[in-house]
Amino acid sequence: MVTLPHSPILAPSLLAGDHANLAASAAVVADNGLRWLHLDLMDGHFVPNLTFGPETLAALRRAGSKLFFDTHLMLAEPQRYIAAFAKAGANLISIHIEPDSDHAGTLAEIRRLGCQCGIVLNPGTPAEAVRHLLDQVDLVLVMTVQPGFGGQSFQPAMLDKLAQLDRWRRESGATWRLEVDGGIDVNHARECRAAGADTFVAGTAFYKARDRAAFAAEVEGLA
Ligand code: DX5
Ligand code: ZN
């Protein structure tokens, strides 16, 4: 077995937390010994749903959260909002490849603002679409469901895309993280890990777990 560059990280998605009590839902993540929190930002244009905005991140910081804010922008025009998210306390900001824009410029701007940057692919988008950006990202996020809603079923066809991206990463000696998002439970996390993933977003599976600590330990303990 070839060793992957990073040990596994579980990033619970706050989307599946209690929206009347987001600070408490974020605190649960830290209380379970986890370091990352995944924040899903939706604009009703790029995806047919709405969530929260930069002020929510700022409020979580004011409430004391020290988690690494893994910020997933599902926005038609992310370049208009990255400064606000950086100021609000994002640590990593990911943008989708599908909206037509200056992706390279936006990724560079995210770094200039002091954050790590990531590029995201929808299930229908091939790995080739982001190949030209792989030398300027800290993370590649492969959506394993169509973005917009939590609680959907994992799409196994995404495993080949992960394996392709992982091959390119090995060939180039790059160290960006390879993240999966959508329908991830322990079994799917294991399959994705075998295909090269090292960062696992889980909304439903984490917040609805009978034993969250056990779930976290299983995912972050994957070989
Ligand atoms: C979907 C979001 C996901 C979602 C995952 O658009 O990007 O982060 O919260 O939720 P589950 O784990 O329930 O599929
Ligand atoms: Zn997400």
PDB file of C-alpha atoms in Angstrom, residues 2 34 44 46 49 54 60 67 80 83-84 87 90 106 118 144 150 164 169 171 173 187 190 195 208-209 213 215:
ATOM      1  CA  VAL A   2       1.317   3.429  -0.977  1.00  0.00           C
ATOM      2  CA  LEU A  34     -12.051  17.419  15.777  1.00  0.00           C
ATOM      3  CA  GLY A  44     -29.897  30.380  -4.601  1.00  0.00           C
ATOM      4  CA  PHE A  46     -25.417  28.367  -8.414  1.00  0.00           C
ATOM      5  CA  ASN A  49     -30.883  26.611  -1.868  1.00  0.00           C
ATOM      6  CA  PRO A  54     -20.041  35.727   6.309  1.00  0.00           C
ATOM      7  CA  LEU A  60     -19.085  31.706  15.425  1.00  0.00           C
ATOM      8  CA  LEU A  67     -11.977  25.408  14.566  1.00  0.00           C
ATOM      9  CA  ARG A  80     -17.481  39.164  -4.911  1.00  0.00           C
ATOM     10  CA  ALA A  83     -12.816  39.256   1.134  1.00  0.00           C
ATOM     11  CA  ALA A  84     -15.862  39.181   3.414  1.00  0.00           C
ATOM     12  CA  LYS A  87     -12.396  38.870   7.210  1.00  0.00           C
ATOM     13  CA  ALA A  90     -12.415  31.568   7.098  1.00  0.00           C
ATOM     14  CA  THR A 106      -9.749  34.307  -7.457  1.00  0.00           C
ATOM     15  CA  GLY A 118      -9.459  25.079  -2.867  1.00  0.00           C
ATOM     16  CA  THR A 144     -19.903  13.058  -4.240  1.00  0.00           C
ATOM     17  CA  GLY A 150     -27.519  17.546   2.777  1.00  0.00           C
ATOM     18  CA  GLN A 164      -7.276  10.102 -11.203  1.00  0.00           C
ATOM     19  CA  ARG A 169      -0.890  14.393  -7.202  1.00  0.00           C
ATOM     20  CA  GLU A 171       3.133  12.123 -10.270  1.00  0.00           C
ATOM     21  CA  GLY A 173       4.739  15.370  -5.892  1.00  0.00           C
ATOM     22  CA  ASN A 187     -18.099   2.847   4.566  1.00  0.00           C
ATOM     23  CA  ARG A 190     -13.203   3.999   3.582  1.00  0.00           C
ATOM     24  CA  ALA A 195      -9.044   5.986  -3.848  1.00  0.00           C
ATOM     25  CA  LYS A 208     -27.132  12.144  13.501  1.00  0.00           C
ATOM     26  CA  ALA A 209     -24.579   9.591  14.740  1.00  0.00           C
ATOM     27  CA  ALA A 213     -16.897  10.347  19.046  1.00  0.00           C
ATOM     28  CA  PHE A 215     -17.741   8.010  14.201  1.00  0.00           C
TER      29      PHE A 215
END
